[in-house]
Coordinates of C-alpha atoms in Angstrom, one line a residue:
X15 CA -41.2 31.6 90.7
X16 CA -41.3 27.9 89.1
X17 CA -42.5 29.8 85.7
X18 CA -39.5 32.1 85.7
X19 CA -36.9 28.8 86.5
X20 CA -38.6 27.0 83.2
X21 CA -37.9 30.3 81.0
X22 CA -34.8 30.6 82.3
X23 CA -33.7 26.7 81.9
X24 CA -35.0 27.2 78.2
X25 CA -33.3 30.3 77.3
X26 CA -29.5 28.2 78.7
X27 CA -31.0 25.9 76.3
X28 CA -30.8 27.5 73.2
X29 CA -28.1 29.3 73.8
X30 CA -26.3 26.0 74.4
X31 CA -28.0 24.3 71.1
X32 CA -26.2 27.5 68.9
X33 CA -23.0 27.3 70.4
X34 CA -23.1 23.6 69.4
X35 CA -24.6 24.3 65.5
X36 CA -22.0 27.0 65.5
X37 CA -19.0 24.4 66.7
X38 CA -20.1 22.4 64.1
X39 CA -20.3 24.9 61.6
X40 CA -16.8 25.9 62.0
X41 CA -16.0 21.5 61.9
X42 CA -17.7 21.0 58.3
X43 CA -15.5 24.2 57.2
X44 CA -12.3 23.1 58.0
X45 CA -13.5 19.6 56.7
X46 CA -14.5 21.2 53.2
X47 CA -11.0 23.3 53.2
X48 CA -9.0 20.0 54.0
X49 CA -11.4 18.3 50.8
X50 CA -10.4 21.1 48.5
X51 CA -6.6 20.8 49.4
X52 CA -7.0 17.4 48.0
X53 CA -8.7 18.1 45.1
X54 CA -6.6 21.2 44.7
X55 CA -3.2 18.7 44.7
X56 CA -4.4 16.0 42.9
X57 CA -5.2 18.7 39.7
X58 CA -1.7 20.5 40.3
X59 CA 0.5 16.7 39.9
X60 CA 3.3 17.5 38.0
X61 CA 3.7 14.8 35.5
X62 CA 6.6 16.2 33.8
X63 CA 8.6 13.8 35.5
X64 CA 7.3 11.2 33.1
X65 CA 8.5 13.3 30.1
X66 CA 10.8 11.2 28.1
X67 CA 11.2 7.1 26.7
X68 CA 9.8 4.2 28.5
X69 CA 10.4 0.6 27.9
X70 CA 9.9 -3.1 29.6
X71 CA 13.2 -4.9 30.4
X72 CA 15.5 -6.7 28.2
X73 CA 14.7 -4.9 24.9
X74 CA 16.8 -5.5 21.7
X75 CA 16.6 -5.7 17.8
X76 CA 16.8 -10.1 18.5
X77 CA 13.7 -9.8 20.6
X78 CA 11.8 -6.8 20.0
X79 CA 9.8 -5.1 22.4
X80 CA 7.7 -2.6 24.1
X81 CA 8.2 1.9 24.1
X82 CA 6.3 4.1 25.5
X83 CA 7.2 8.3 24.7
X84 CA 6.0 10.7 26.5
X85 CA 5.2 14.7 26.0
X86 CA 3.8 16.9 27.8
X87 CA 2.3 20.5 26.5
X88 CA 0.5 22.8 28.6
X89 CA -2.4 20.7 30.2
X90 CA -2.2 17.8 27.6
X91 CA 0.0 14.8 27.3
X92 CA 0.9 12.6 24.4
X93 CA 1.5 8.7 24.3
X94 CA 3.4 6.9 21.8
X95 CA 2.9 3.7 22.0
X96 CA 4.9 1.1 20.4
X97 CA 5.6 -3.1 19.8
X98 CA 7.9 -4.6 18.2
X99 CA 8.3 -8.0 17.1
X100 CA 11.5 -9.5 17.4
X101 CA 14.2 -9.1 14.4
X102 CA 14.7 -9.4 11.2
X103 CA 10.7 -9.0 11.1
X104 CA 10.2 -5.9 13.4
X105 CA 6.4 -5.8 12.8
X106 CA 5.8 -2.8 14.5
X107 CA 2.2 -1.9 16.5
X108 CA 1.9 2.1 16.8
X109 CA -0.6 4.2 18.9
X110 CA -0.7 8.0 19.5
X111 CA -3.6 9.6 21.8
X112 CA -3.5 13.0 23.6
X113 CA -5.4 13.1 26.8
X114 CA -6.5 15.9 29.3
X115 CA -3.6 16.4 32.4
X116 CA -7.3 16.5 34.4
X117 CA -8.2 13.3 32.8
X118 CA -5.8 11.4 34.9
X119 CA -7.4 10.4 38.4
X120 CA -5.4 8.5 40.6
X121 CA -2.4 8.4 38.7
X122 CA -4.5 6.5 36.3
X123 CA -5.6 6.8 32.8
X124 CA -8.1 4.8 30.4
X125 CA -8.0 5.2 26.4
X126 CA -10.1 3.4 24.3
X127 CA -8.7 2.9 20.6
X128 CA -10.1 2.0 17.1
X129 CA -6.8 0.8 15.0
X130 CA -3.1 0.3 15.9
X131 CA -1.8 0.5 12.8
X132 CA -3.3 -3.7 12.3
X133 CA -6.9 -3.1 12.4
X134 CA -6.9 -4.2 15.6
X135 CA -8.7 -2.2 18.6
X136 CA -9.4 -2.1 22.2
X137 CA -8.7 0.0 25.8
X138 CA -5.1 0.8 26.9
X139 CA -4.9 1.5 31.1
X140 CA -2.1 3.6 32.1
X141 CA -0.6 4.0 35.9
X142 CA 1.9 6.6 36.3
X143 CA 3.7 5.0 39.5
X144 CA 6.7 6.8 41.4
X145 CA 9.6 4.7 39.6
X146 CA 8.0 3.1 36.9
X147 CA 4.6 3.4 34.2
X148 CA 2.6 -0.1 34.1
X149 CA 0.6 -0.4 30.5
X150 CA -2.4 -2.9 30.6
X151 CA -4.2 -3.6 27.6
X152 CA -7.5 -4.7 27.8
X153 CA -10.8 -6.1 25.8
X154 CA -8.4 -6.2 22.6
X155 CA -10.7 -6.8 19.4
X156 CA -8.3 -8.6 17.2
X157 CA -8.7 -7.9 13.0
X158 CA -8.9 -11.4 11.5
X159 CA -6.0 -10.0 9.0
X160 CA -3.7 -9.0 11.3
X161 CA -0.2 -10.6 11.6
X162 CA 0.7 -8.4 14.5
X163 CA -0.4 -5.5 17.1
X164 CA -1.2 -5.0 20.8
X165 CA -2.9 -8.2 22.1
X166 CA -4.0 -8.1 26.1
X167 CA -1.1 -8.0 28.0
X168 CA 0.6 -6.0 30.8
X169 CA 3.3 -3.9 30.6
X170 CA 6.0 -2.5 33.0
X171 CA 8.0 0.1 31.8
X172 CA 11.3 1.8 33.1
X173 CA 13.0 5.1 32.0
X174 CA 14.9 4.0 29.3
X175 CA 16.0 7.0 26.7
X176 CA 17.8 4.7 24.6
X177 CA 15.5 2.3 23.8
X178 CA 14.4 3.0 20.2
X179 CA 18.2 3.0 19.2
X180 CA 18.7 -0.4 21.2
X181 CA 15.8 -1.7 19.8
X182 CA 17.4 -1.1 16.0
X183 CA 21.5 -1.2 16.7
X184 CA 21.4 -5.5 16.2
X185 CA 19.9 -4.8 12.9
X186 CA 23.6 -3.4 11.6
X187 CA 25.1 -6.5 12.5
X188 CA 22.5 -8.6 11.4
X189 CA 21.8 -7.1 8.3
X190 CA 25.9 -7.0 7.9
X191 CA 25.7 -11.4 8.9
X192 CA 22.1 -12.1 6.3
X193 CA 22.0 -9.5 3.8
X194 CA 19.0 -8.9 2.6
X195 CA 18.9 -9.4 -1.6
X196 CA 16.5 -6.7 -2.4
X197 CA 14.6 -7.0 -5.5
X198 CA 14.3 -4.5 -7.6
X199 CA 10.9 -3.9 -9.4
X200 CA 11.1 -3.6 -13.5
X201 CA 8.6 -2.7 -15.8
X202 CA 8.9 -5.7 -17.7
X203 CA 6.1 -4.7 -20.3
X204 CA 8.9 -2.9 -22.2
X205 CA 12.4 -4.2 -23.5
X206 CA 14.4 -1.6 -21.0
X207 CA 12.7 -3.2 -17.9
X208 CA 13.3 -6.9 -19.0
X209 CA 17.1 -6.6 -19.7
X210 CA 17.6 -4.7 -16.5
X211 CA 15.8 -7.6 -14.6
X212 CA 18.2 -9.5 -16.2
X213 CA 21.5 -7.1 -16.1
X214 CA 22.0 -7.4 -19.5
X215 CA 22.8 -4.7 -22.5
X216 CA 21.2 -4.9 -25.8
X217 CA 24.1 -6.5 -27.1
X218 CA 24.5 -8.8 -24.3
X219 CA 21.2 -9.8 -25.0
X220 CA 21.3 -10.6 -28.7
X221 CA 24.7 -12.0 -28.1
X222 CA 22.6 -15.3 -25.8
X223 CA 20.5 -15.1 -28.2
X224 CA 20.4 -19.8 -29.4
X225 CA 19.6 -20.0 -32.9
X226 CA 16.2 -21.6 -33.7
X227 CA 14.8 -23.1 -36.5
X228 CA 11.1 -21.4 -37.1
X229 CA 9.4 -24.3 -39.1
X230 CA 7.7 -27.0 -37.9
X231 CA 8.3 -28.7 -41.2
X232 CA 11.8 -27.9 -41.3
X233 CA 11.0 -26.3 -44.6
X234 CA 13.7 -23.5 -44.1
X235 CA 16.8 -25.2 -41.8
X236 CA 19.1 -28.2 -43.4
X237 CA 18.9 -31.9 -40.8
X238 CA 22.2 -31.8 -41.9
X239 CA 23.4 -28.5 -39.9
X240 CA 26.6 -29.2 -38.1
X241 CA 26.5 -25.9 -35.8
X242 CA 24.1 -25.9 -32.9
X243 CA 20.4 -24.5 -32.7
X244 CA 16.7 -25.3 -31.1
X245 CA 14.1 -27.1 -33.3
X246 CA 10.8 -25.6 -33.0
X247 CA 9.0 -28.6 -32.2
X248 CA 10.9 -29.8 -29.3
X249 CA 9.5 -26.0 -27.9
X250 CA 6.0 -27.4 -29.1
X251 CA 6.0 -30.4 -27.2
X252 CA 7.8 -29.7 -24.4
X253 CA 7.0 -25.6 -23.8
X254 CA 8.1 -25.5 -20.0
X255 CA 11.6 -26.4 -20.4
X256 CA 12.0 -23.5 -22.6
X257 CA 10.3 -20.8 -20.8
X258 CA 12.8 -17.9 -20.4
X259 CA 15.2 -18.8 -23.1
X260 CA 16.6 -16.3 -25.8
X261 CA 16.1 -16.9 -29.4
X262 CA 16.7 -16.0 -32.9
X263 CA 15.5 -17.9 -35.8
X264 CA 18.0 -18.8 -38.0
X265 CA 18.6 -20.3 -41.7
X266 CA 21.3 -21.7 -43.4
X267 CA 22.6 -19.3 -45.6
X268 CA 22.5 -19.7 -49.3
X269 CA 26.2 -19.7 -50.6
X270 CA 28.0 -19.9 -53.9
X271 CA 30.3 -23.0 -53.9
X272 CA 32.7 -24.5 -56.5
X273 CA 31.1 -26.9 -58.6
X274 CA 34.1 -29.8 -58.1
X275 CA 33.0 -31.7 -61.0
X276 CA 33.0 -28.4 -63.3
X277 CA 37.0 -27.2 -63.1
X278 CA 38.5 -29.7 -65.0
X279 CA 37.9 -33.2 -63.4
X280 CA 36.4 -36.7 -65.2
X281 CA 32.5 -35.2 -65.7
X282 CA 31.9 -38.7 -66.0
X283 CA 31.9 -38.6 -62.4
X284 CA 29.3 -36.2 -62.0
X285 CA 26.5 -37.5 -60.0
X286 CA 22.9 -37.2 -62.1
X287 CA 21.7 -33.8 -61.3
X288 CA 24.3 -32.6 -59.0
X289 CA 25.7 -29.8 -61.8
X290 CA 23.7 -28.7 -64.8
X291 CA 26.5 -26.8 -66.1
X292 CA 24.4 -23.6 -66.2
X293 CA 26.2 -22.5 -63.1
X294 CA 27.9 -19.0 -63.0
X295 CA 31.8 -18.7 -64.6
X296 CA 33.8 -16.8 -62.3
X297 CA 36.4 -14.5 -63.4
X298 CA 38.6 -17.9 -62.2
X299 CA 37.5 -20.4 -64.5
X300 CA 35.4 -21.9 -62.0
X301 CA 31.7 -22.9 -62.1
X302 CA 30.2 -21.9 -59.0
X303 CA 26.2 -23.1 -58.0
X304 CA 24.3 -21.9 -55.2
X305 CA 23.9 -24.6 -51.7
X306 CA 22.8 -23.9 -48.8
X307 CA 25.7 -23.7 -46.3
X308 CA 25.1 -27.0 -43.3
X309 CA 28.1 -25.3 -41.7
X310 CA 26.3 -21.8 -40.6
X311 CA 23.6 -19.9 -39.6
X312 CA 22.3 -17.0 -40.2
X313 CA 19.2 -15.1 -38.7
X314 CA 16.2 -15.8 -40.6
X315 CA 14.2 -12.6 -41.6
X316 CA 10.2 -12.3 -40.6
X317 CA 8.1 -10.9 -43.2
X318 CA 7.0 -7.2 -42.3
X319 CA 3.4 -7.8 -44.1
X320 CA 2.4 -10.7 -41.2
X321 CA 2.7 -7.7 -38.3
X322 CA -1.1 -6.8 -37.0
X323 CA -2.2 -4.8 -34.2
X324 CA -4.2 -7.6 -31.8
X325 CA -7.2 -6.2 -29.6
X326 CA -5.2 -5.5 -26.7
X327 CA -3.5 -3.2 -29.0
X328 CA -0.5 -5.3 -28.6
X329 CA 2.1 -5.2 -31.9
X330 CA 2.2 -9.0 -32.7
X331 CA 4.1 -10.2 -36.0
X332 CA 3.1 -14.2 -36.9
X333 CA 4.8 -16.3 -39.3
X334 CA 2.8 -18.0 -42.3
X335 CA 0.1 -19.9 -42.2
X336 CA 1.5 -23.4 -41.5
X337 CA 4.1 -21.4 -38.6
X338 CA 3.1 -22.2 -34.8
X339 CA 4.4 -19.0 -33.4
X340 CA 3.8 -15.3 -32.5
X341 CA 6.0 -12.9 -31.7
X342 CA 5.1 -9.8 -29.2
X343 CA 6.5 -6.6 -30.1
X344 CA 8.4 -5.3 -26.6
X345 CA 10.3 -3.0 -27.4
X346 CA 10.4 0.8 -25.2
X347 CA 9.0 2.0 -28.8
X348 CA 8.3 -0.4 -31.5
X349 CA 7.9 2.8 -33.7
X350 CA 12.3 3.0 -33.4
X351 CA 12.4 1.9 -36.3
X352 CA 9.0 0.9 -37.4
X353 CA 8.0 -2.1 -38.9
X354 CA 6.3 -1.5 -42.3
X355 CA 4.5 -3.9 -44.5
X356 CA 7.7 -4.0 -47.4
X357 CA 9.8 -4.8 -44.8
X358 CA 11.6 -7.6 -43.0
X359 CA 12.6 -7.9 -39.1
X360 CA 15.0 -10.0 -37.5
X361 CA 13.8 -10.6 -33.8
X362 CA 15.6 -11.6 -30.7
X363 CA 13.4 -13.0 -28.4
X364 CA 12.7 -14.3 -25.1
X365 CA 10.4 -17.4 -25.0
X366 CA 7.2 -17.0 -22.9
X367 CA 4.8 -20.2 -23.3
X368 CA 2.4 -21.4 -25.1
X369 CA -1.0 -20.2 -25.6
X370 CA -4.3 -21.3 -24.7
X371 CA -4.2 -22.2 -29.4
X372 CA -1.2 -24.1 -28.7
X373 CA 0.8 -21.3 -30.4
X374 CA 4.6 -20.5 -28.8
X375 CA 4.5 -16.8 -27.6
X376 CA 7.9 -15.1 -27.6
X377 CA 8.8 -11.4 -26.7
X378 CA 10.6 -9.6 -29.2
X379 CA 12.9 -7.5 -27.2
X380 CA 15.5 -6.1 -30.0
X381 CA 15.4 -6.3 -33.5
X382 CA 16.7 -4.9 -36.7
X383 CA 14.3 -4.6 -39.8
X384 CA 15.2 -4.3 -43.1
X385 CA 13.6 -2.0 -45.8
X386 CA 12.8 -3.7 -49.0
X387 CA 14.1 -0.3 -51.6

């Protein structure tokens, strides 16, 4: 009788034990569905909420400042990131990643990058809250060139789908209060380029064109010249006060004047060699001898035979021997018209310096050269 109480008392027993297993069977279930739910909602978020422009408080062109765009396709989104420095500077920091919709736990994401457009890298934390995004960069690895980029800071950004034109309406107005002189780049190897940098014509040009006298020894321009010009010496010994001045070298012209002492006055009064009486008889009775003219100038001709080619291949034309300059052929073609051996040129210049020879370098930018028939 006790043996069939035990049996029975054990049999209550396990039947007891699986109701309990099965209870909690049924517990852990629910538990798991309730786990998946989560998981389920978390993966389904709908971010397209934060599709559009972001940016921190008080932008504007004076102070610059941070934007944040964002897209959304299928299960990827897209960050733009920029900075801005404040105007008229507006360095400009720039970062574009895609990450996996999946990628974001927690409303959070992490993006490591190499280069934001300065050479400078780092990671970028992103927290999509309810009304706003906060943007914290982190262990920033700054490029020793850099003038600008994203440094470690902490963002808060606000809906803001005007923010890339607030950020550039000031310039308007301030470009309108500082203009900004833009320069324009010339090639100023070749003639065209140099009198555009200087917004002149050809004839403009030649027309500032200060006469100069080519000799060192004065051999070829009268001391007793009345119109003004440029001794070459004064260039010579005082190069850097000259730099970027036009020049033509000039002579006094020979003339034919009246002899006065030859048309019917005393001869008596002839000064010793002043007339020889061998001058020319003009058709008006007159003697006329040949002086060089201290009143004008005229441009002195260069001698076609003293161009060479130097081993730059440059087209350089010197003077003679005892002459302290050289004169670099700049023209767009200085085949138009081409300086030939029998022929002579008259340059107009620009001065350039002085050599390492302590020779005075000019650039011949027009010219006219005349053909010896």
């Amino acid at each position: 009788m006790k043996r069939l109480l035990a049996l029975s008392l054990v049999f209550i027993f396990v039947l007891l034990s699986g109701c309990g297993t099965k209870e909690n069977n049924l517990s852990m279930l629910e538990q798991s569905n309730e786990t998946d739910d989560v998981i389920s909602t978390s993966s389904k978020q709908d971010f397209t909420n934060y599709i559009g422009t972001w940016s921190d408080r008080g932008i504007s062109f004076e102070k610059g400042g941070f934007i944040l765009d964002v897209s959304i396709d299928g299960k990827e989104m897209t960050l733009d990131f920029s900075l801005v420095s404040s105007g008229h500077d507006s360095y400009t920091a720039e970062l574009s990643e895609n990450i996996s919709l999946s990628d974001i736990t927690d409303n959070v994401a992490t993006i490591d990058y190499e280069d934001d457009g300065w050479g400078n890298s780092g990671t970028v934390e992103i927290t999509f809250s309810s009304s706003y995004i906060l943007i914290d960069f982190k262990n920033v690895i700054l490029d020793s060139m850099a003038n600008w980029g994203f440094y470690e800071n902490t963002y808060k950004l606000e809906k803001n789908e005007q923010a890339h034109s607030i950020i550039t309406q000031g310039s308007n107005d301030y470009y309108e209060d500082n203009p900004v002189e833009i320069t324009p780049v010339y090639d100023t190897s070749k003639a065209s380029g140099i009198l555009a940098s200087l917004g002149m014509t050809e004839d403009e040009f030649r027309n500032s064109c200060q006469a100069l006298n080519h000799s060192k020894y004065n051999y070829h321009l009268s001391k007793k010249t009345t119109v003004p010009y440029v001794e070459i010496i004064d260039i010579q010994r005082n190069p850097n006060a000259y730099i970027g001045q036009h020049f033509v070298f000039a002579e006094n012209p020979y003339e034919e004047l009246p002899c006065k002492y030859c048309h019917g006055e005393d001869l008596s009064e002839m000064p010793k060699d002043s007339c020889s009486h061998d001058g020319k008889l003009h058709d008006d009775g007159l003697y006329y001898y040949k002086q060089k003219n201290t009143n004008k100038l005229v441009p002195y001709e260069l001698n076609g035979s003293n161009r060479f080619t130097n081993a730059y291949g440059d087209s350089v034309i010197s003077g003679a021997s005892y002459d302290i300059f050289l004169v670099y052929d700049l023209r767009d073609d200085i085949y138009s018209p081409t300086i030939t051996s029998d022929a002579n040129v008259i340059a107009y210049m620009i001065f350039d310096g002085i050599t390492s020879s302590n020779m005075l370098q000019f650039s011949m930018i027009s010219c006219d050269v005349i053909y010896n028939d």
